[in-house]
Coordinates of C-alpha atoms in Angstrom, one line a residue:
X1 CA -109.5 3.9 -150.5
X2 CA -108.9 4.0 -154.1
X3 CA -111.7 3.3 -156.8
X4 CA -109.9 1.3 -159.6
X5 CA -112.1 0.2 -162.2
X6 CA -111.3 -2.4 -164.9
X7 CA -107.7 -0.8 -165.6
X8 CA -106.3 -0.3 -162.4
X9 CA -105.1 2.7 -161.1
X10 CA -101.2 4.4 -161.2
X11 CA -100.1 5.1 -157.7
X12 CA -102.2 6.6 -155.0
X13 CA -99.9 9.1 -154.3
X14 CA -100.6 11.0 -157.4
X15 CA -99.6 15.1 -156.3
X16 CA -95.8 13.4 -155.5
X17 CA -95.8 11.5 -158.8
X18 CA -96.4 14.3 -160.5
X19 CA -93.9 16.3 -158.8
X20 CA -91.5 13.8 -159.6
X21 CA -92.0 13.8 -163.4
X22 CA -92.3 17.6 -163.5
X23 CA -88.7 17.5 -161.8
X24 CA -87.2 15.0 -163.7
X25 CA -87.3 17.3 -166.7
X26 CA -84.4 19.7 -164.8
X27 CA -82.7 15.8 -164.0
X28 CA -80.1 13.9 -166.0
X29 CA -82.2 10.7 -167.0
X30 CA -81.0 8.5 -164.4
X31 CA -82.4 9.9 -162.0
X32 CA -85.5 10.0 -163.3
X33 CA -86.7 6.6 -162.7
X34 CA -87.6 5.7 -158.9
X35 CA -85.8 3.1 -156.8
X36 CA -88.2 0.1 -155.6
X37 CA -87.0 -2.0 -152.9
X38 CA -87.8 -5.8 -153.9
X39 CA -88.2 -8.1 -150.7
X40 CA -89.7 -11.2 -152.6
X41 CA -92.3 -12.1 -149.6
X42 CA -93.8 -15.4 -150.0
X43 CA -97.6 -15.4 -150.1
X44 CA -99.4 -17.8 -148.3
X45 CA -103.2 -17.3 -148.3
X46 CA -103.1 -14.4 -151.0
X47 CA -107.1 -15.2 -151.8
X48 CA -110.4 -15.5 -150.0
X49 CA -113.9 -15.1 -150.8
X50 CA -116.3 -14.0 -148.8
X51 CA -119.0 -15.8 -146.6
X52 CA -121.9 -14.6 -148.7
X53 CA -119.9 -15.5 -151.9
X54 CA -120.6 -12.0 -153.5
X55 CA -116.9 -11.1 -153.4
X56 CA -113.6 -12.0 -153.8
X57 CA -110.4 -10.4 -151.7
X58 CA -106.8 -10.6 -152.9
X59 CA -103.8 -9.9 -151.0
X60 CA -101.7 -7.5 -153.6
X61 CA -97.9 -7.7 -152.4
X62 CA -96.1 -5.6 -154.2
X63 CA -98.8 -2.4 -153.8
X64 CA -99.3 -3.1 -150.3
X65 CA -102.8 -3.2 -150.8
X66 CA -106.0 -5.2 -150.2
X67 CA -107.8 -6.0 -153.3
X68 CA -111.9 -6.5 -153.3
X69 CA -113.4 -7.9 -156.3
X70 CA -117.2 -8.7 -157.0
X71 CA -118.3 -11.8 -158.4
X72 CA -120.7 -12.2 -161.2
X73 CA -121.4 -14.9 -163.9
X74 CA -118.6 -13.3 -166.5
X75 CA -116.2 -13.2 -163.6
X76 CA -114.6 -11.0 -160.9
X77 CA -114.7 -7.6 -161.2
X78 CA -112.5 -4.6 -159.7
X79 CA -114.2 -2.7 -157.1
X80 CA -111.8 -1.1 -155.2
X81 CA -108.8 -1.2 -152.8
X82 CA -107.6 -0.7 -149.3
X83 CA -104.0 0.3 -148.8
X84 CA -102.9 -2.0 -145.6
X85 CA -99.3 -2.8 -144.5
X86 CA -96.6 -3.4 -146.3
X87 CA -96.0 -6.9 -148.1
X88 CA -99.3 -8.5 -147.5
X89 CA -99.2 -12.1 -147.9
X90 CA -102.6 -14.0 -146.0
X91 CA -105.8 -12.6 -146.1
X92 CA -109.1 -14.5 -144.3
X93 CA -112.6 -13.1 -143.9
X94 CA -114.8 -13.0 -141.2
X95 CA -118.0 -11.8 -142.9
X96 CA -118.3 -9.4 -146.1
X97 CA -117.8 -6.8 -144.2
X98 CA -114.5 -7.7 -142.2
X99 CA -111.3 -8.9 -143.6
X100 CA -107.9 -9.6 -141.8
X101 CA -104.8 -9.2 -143.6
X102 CA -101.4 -9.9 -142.6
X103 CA -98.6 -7.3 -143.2
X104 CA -95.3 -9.6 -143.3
X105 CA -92.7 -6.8 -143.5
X106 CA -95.1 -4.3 -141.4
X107 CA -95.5 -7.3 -138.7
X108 CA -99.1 -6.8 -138.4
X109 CA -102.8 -7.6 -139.1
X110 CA -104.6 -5.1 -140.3
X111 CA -108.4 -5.7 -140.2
X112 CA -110.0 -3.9 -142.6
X113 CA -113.8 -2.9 -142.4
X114 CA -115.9 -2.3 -146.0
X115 CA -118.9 -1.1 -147.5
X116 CA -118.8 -3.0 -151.0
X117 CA -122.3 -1.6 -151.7
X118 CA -120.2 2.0 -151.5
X119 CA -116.7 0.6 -152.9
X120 CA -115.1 1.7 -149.6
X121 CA -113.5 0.4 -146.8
X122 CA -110.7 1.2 -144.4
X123 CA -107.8 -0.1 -141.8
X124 CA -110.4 -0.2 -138.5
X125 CA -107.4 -1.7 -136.5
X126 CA -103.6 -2.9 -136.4
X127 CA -102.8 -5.8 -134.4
X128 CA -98.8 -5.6 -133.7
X129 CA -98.0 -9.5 -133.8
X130 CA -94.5 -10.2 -133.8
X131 CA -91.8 -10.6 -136.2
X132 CA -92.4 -12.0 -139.8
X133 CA -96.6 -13.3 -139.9
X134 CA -97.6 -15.6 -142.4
X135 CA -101.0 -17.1 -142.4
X136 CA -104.1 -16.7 -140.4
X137 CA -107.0 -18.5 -139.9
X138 CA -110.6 -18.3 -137.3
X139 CA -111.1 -21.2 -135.0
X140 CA -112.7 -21.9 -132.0
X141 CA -116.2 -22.9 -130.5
X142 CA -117.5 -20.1 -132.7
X143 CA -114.9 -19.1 -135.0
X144 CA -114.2 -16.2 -133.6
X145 CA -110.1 -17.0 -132.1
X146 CA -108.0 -16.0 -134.8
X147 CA -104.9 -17.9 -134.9
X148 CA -101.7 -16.2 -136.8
X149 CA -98.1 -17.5 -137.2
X150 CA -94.8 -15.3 -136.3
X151 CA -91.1 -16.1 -136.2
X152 CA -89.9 -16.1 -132.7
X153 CA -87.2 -13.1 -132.0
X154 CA -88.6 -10.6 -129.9
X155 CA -89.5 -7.5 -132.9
X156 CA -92.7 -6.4 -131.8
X157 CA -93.1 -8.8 -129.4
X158 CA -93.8 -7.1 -125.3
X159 CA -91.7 -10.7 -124.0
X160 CA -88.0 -11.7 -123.9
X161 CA -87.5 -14.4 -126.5
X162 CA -84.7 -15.9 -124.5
X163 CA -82.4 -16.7 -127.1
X164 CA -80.1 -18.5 -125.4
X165 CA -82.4 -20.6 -123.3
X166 CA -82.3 -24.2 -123.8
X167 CA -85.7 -25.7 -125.0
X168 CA -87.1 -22.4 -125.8
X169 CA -88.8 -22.8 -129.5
X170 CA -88.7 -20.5 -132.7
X171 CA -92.4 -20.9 -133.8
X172 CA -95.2 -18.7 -132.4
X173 CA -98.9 -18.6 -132.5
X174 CA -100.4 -15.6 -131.5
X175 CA -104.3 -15.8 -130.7
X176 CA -107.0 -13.4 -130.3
X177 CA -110.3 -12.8 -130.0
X178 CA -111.7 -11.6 -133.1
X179 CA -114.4 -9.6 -131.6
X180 CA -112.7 -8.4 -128.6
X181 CA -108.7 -7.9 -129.9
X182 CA -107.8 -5.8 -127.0
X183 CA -107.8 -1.9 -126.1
X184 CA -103.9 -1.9 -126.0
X185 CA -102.0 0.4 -128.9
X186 CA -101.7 -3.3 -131.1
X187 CA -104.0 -5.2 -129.7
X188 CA -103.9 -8.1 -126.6
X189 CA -103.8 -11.8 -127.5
X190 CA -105.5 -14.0 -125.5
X191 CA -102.6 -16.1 -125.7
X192 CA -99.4 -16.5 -127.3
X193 CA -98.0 -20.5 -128.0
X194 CA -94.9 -21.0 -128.3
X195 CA -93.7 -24.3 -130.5
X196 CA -90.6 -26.1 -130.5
X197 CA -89.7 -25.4 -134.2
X198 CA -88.4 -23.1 -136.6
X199 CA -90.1 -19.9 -138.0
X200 CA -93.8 -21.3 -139.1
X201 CA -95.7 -20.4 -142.2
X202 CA -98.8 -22.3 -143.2
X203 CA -102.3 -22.7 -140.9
X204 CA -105.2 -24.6 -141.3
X205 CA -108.6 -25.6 -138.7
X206 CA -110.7 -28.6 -139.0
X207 CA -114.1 -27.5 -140.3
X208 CA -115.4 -27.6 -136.8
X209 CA -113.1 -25.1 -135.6
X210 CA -111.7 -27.2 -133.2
X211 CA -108.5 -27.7 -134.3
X212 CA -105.6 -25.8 -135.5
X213 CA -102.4 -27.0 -137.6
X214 CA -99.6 -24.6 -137.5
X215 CA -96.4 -25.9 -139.9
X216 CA -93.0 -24.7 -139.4
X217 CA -92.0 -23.2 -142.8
X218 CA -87.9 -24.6 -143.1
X219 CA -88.5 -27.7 -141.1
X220 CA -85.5 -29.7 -142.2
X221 CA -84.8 -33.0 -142.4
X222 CA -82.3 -33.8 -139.1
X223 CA -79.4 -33.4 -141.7
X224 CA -76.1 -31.9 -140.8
X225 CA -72.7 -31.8 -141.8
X226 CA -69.2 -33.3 -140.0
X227 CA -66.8 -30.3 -140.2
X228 CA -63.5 -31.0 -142.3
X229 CA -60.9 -30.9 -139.6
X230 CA -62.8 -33.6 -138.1
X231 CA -63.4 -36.0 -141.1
X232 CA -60.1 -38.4 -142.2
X233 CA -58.2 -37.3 -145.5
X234 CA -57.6 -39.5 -148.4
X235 CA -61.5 -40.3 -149.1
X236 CA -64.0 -42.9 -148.5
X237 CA -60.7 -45.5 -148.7
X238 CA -59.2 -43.8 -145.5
X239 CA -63.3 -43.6 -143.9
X240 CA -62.9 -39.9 -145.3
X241 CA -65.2 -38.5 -147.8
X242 CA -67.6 -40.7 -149.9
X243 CA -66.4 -41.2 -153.3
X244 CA -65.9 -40.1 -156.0
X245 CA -63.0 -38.5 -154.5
X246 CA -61.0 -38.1 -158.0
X247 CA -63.1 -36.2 -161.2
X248 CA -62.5 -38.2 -164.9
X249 CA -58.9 -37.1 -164.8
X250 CA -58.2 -38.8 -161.3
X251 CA -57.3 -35.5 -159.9
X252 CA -58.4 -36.0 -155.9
X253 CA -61.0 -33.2 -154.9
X254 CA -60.2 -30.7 -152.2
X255 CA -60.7 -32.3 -148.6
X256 CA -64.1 -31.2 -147.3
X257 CA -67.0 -31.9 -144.5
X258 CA -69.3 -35.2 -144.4
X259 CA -73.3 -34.7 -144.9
X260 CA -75.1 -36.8 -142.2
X261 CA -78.6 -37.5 -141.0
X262 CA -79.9 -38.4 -137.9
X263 CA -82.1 -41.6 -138.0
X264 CA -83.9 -41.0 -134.9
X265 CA -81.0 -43.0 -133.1
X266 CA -77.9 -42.2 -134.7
X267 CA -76.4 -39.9 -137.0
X268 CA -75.0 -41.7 -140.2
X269 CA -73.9 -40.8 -143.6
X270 CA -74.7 -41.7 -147.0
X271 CA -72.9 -45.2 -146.5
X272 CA -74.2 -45.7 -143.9
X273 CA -71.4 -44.9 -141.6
X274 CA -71.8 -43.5 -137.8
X275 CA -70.3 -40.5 -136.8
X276 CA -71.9 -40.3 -133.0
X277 CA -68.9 -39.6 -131.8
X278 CA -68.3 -36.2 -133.9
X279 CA -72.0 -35.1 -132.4
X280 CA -73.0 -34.9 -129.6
X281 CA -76.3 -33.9 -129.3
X282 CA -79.7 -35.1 -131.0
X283 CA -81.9 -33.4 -133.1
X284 CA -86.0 -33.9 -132.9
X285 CA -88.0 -33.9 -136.3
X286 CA -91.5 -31.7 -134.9
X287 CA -93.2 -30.3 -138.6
X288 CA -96.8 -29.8 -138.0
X289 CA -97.9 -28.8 -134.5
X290 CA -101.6 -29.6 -133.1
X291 CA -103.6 -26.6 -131.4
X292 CA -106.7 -27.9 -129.2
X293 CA -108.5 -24.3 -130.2
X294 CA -111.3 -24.6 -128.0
X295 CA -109.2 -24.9 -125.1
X296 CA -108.9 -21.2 -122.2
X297 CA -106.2 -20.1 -123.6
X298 CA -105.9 -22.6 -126.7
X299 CA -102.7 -24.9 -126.2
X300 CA -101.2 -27.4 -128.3
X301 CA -101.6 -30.8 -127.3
X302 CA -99.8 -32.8 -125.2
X303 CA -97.7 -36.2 -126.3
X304 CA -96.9 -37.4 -129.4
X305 CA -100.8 -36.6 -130.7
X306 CA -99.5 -32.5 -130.3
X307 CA -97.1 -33.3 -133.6
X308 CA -96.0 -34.8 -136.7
X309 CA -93.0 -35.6 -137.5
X310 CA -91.4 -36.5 -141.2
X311 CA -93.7 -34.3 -143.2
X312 CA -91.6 -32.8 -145.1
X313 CA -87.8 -30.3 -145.3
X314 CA -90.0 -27.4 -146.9
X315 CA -93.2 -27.2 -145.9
X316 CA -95.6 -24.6 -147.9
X317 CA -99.0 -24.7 -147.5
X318 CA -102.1 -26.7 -145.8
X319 CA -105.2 -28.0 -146.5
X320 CA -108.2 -30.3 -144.2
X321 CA -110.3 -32.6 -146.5
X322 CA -113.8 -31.9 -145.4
X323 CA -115.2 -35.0 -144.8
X324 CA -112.4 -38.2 -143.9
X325 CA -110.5 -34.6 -141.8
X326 CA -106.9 -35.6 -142.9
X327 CA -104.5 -32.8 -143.5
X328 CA -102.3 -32.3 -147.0
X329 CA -98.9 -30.4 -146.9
X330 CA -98.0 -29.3 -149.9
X331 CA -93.9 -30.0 -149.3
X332 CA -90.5 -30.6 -151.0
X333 CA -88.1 -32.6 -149.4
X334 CA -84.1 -32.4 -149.9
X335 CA -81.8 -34.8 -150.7
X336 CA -79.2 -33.1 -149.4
X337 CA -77.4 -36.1 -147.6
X338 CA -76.2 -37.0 -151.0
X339 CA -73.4 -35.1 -152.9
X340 CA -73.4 -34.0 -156.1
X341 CA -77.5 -32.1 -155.8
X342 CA -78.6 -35.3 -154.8
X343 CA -78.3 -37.7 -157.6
X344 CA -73.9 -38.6 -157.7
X345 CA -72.2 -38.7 -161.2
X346 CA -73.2 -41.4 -163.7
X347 CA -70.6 -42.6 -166.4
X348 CA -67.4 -43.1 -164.5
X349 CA -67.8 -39.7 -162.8
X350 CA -68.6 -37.5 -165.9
X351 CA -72.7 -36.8 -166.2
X352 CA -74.4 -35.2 -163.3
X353 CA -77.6 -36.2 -163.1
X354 CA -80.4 -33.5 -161.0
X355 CA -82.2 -35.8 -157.8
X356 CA -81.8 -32.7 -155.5
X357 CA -85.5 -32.6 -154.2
X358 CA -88.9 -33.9 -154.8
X359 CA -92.3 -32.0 -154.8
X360 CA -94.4 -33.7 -152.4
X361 CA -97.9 -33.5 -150.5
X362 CA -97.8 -35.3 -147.4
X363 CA -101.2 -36.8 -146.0
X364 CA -101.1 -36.4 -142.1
X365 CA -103.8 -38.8 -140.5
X366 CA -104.9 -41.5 -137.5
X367 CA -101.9 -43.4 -139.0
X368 CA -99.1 -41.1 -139.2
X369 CA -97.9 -39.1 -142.1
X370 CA -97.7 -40.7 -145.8
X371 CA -95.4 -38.4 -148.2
X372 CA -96.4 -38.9 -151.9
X373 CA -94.4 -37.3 -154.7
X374 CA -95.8 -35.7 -156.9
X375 CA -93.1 -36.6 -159.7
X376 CA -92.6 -40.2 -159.0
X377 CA -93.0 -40.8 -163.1
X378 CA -89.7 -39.1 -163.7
X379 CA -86.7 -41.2 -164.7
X380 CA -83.3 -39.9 -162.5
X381 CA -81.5 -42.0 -164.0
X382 CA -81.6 -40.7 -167.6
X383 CA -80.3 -37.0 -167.9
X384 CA -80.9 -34.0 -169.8
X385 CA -83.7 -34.3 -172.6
X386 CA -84.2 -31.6 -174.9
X387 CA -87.2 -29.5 -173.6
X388 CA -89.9 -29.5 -174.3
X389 CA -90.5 -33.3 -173.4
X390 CA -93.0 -35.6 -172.4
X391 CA -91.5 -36.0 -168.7
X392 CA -91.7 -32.4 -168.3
X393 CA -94.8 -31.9 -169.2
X394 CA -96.1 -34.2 -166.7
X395 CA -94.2 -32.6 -163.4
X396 CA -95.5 -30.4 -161.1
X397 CA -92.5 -28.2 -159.1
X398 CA -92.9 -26.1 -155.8
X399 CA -96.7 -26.9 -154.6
X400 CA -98.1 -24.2 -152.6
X401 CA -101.6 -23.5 -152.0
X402 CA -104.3 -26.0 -152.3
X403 CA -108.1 -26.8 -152.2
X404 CA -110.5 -29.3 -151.5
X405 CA -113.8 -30.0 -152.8
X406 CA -116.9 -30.2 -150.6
X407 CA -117.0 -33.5 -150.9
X408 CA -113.6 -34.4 -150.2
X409 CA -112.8 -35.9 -153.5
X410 CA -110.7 -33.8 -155.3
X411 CA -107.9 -31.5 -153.9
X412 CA -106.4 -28.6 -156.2
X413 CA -103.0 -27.9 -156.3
X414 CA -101.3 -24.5 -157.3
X415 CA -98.2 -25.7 -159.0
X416 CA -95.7 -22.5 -158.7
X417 CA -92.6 -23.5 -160.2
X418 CA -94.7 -24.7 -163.0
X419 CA -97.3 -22.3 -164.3
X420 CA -100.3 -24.9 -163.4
X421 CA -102.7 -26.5 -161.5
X422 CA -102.5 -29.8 -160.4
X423 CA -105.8 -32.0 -160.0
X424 CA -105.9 -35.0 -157.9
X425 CA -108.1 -37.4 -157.0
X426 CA -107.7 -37.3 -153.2
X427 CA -108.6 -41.3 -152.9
X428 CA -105.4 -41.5 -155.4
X429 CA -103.3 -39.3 -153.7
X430 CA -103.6 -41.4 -150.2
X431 CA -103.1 -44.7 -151.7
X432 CA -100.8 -43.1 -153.7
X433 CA -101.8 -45.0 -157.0
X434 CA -102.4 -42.1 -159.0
X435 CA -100.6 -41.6 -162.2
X436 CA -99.0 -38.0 -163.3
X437 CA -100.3 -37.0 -166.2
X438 CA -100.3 -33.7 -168.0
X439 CA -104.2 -34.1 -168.3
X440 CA -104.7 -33.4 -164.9
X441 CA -103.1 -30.3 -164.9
X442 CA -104.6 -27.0 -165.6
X443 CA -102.3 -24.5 -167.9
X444 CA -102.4 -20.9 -166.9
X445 CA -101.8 -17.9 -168.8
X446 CA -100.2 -16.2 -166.2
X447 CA -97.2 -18.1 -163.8
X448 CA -96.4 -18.5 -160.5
X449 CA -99.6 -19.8 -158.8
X450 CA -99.3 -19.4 -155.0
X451 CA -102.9 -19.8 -153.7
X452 CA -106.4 -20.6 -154.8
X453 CA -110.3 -20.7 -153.7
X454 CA -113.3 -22.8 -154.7
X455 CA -116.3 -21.1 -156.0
X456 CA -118.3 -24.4 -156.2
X457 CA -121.8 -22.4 -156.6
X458 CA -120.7 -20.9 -160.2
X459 CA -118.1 -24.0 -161.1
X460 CA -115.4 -21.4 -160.1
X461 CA -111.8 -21.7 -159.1
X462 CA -110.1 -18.4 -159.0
X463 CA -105.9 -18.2 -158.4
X464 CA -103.7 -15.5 -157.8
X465 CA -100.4 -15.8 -160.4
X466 CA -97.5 -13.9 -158.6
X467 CA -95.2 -13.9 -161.7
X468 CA -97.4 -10.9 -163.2
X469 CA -99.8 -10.0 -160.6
X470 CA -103.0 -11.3 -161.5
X471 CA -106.0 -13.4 -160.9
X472 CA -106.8 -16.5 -162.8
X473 CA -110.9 -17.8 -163.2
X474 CA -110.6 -21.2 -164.1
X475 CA -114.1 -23.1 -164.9
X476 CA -113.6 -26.5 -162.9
X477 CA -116.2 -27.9 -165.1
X478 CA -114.0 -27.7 -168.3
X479 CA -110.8 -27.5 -167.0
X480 CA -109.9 -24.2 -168.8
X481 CA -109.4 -21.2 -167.4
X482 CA -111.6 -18.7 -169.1
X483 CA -110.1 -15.1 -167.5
X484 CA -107.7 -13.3 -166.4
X485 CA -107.3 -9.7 -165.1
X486 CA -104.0 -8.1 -164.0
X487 CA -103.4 -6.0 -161.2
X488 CA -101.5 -2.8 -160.6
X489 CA -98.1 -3.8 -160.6
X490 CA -95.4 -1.0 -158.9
X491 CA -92.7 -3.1 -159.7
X492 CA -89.9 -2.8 -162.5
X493 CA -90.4 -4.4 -165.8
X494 CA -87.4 -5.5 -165.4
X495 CA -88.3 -7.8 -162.0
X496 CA -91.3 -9.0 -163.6
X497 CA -89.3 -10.5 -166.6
X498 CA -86.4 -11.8 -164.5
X499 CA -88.7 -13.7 -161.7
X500 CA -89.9 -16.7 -164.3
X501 CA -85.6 -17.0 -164.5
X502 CA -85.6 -17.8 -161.3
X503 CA -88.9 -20.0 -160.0
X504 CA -90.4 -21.7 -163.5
X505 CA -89.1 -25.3 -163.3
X506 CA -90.1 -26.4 -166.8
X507 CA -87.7 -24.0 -168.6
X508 CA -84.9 -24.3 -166.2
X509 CA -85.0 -28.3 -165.8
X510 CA -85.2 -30.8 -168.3
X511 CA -87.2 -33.1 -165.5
X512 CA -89.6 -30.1 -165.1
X513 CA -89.3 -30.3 -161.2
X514 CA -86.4 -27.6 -160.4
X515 CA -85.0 -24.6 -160.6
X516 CA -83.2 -21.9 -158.2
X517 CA -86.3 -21.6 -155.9
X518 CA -85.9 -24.8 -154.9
X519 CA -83.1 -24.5 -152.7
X520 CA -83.2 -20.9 -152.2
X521 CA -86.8 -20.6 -151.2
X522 CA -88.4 -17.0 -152.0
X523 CA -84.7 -16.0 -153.0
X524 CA -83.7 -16.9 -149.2
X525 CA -82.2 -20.3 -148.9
X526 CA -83.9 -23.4 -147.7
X527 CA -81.4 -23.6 -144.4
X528 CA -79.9 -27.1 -144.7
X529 CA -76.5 -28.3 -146.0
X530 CA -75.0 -29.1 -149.0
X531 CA -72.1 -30.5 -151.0
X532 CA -72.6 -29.7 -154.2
X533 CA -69.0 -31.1 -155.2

């Protein structure tokens, strides 16, 4: 435990630091300044407040820490923090005095127990959990199941992930019981669900605890690609490659593979065109899985009510409106199955003009799943404005975390590829008659919003910016956010000024809905195909 203050602390392991500096005067200068090992983990729940509403915990990733924070009328304050695993990106409390956190590079929860009154806690227990966890969340009859998502690949894991099994899925749930987690060195789950997807990231439980909704993180969108050998040369003409198949100067592009998309019954191109016989298999579209969590041993459910399907290619984050109990996933989807990043050429081949995704939140309920986007005022078919513009202004890029009112009218999103918050009516957002508007966003000081709480008892929302490491008060009264307090940050200067380069859509489009991030997700990729011509 290390007692930070207002101005946090330099590293806890103070005796080597100084040995380092004290050496570094017999080094040439170069060697001087320490290596750090970036991994770019994506957070998921980095915030949560406690059940009494006294305090505030925030994942920091880069320190590997748990940070605890007390609340008062000017704001949080700094208490203290808890060194846990390494890259923490979900934390969820169980009472003031218990706190899960999970580890994604460590693969582990840590539960952490503290004494706030005495600005101390510890790790109690590690729970080993597989490879890669994300989120967590308590559900059950009495809350006390928690639920956490892993990839499925066998680190960590006491099972054979049968790789080469048919049928076998990626996605695991591991569950346990929060007040009993096992005696075994790691822990026991009660159970451990298997889901026919990919890797899953985001959780979230009904407010009755009864049910669980576990999303698989790069979900797709059933698209795939025709390999060249197998397509026809000479271009769309010759049923080859869909045109334009010469640039402005009719010089013919290089021969290459066909972007399809299975329709449920066939798999087509962008004209339309089937190409069955060139694949031979199906693919299934299963995004967000349902968990009956009061079940012995919980279990998803069976039939088509254990799934939905079409929420989304990237799916982020989730959130349950209170009261109507519908589910919003904050999403983009690609547009991958057209060339050119998902627009074509305008002008006789000579103007590229940027479609390639869409920010979305998709509203899963008794009817199925309605996708709204987020952008639908921007105009794709005029390009490149000078920034800053009007459009831009009014897009929101990469939603992540969200939160819902008590009274299920408004939902909050953390815009991350835009340095905001998005406000929505959440009547609006499922008829889908809202209009974007850069007065129902919510500027922030800081960039990169990835998760966010409601204080409604002080008119609170609180939001952790990952570009610099911080944590935003916003007064949802005013709309204004009225502090903002940095945390320790190990990480370069140099990483820290480069990362807006990468993620912040309104300097690196002129729609204000893209940037690198959006295909490669966290500085990974985002796992489907494209021809970008």
């Amino acid at each position: 435990m290390v007692n930070r203050g207002r101005s946090f602390r330099p590293p806890s392991g103070a005796p080597l630091l100084l040995a380092l500096l004290l050496a570094a005067h017999a080094l040439p200068s170069s060697a001087a300044t320490p290596s750090f090992t970036l991994f770019e983990s994506g957070q998921v729940r980095p915030l949560a407040l406690s059940p009494s509403g006294k305090y505030l915990y925030a994942v920091n990733t880069p320190d590997n820490r748990l940070e605890v924070f007390q609340l008062k009328s000017t704001g949080p304050t700094p208490l203290f923090s808890v060194p846990v695993g390494l890259e923490p990106v979900a934390v969820a409390a169980r009472s003031d005095e218990e706190v899960w956190v999970v580890n994604h590079l460590s693969d582990s929860v840590s539960i952490v127990r503290l004494d706030c009154a005495q600005n101390s806690g510890f790790v109690s227990r590690t729970l080993f959990v597989g490879d890669e966890p994300r989120d967590i969340v308590f559900a059950g009859p009495a809350k006390d199941r928690a639920f956490i998502t892993t990839a499925h690949r066998g680190q960590n894991a006491p099972f054979d992930p049968q790789f080469t099994t048919p049928g076998i899925g990626r996605a695991d749930v591991w569950v346990f019981d929060a007040n009993r987690p096992g005696t075994a060195l790691g822990g026991s789950p009660l159970t451990r669900l298997t889901l026919f997807g990919d890797t899953p990231r985001a959780l979230t439980v009904t407010p009755d605890g009864s049910r669980v909704y576990a999303a698989v993180f790069h979900s797709g969108n059933r698209s795939s690609v025709i390999h060249e050998s197998l397509v026809p040369n000479g271009g769309q003409a010759a049923g080859g490659v869909p045109a334009p198949n010469t640039n402005f100067q009719g010089v013919p592009g290089p021969e290459v593979s066909v972007l399809v998309h299975f329709d449920g019954q066939s798999w087509r191109d962008v004209l339309d065109r089937p190409w069955d016989d060139k694949v031979r298999f199906s693919l299934p579209d299963k995004d967000v899985f349902v968990i009956d969590a009061t079940a012995n041993p919980p279990v998803q459910l069976q039939g088509p009510s254990g799934f939905y399907s079409g929420v989304g290619t990237i799916l982020f984050n989730m959130a349950v409106n209170p009261v109507s109990g519908k589910v919003y996933v904050s999403n983009t989807e690609a547009r991958n199955d057209l060339r050119f990043e998902g627009a074509g050429l305008s002008s006789g081949g000579k103007t590229l003009r940027g479609h390639l995704h869409e920010s979305r939140i998709s509203v899963l309920g008794p009817s199925g799943v309605a996708p709204r986007h987020l952008n639908k005022h921007i105009r794709y078919d005029v390009c490149c404005a000078a920034l800053p513009n009007p459009e831009n202004e009014r897009s929101l890029a990469q939603p992540l975390g969200m939160a819902v009112s008590a009274n299920g009218a408004t939902l909050y999103v953390a815009a991350f590829g835009s340095s905001k918050l998005g406000v929505f009516s959440t009547a609006a957002l499922e008829s889908d008659t809202f209009v974007p508007s850069a007065s129902n966003h919510i500027l922030l000081s800081g960039g990169g919003p990835t998760g966010l709480v409601l204080d409604e008892s002080r008119s609170r929302l609180y939001v952790l910016t990952r570009f610099d490491n911080a944590l935003s008060t916003i007064n949802t009264t005013t709309r204004q956010e009225i502090a903002h307090l940095r945390m320790f940050n190990p990480e370069p200067a140099s990483v820290v000024a480069g990362r807006p380069l990468f993620y912040d859509a309104r300097k690196t489009s002129s729609h204000g809905d893209s940037s690198c991030a959006s295909c490669h997700v966290f500085g990974d990729f985002d796992s489907v195909a494209w021809d970008l011509g």
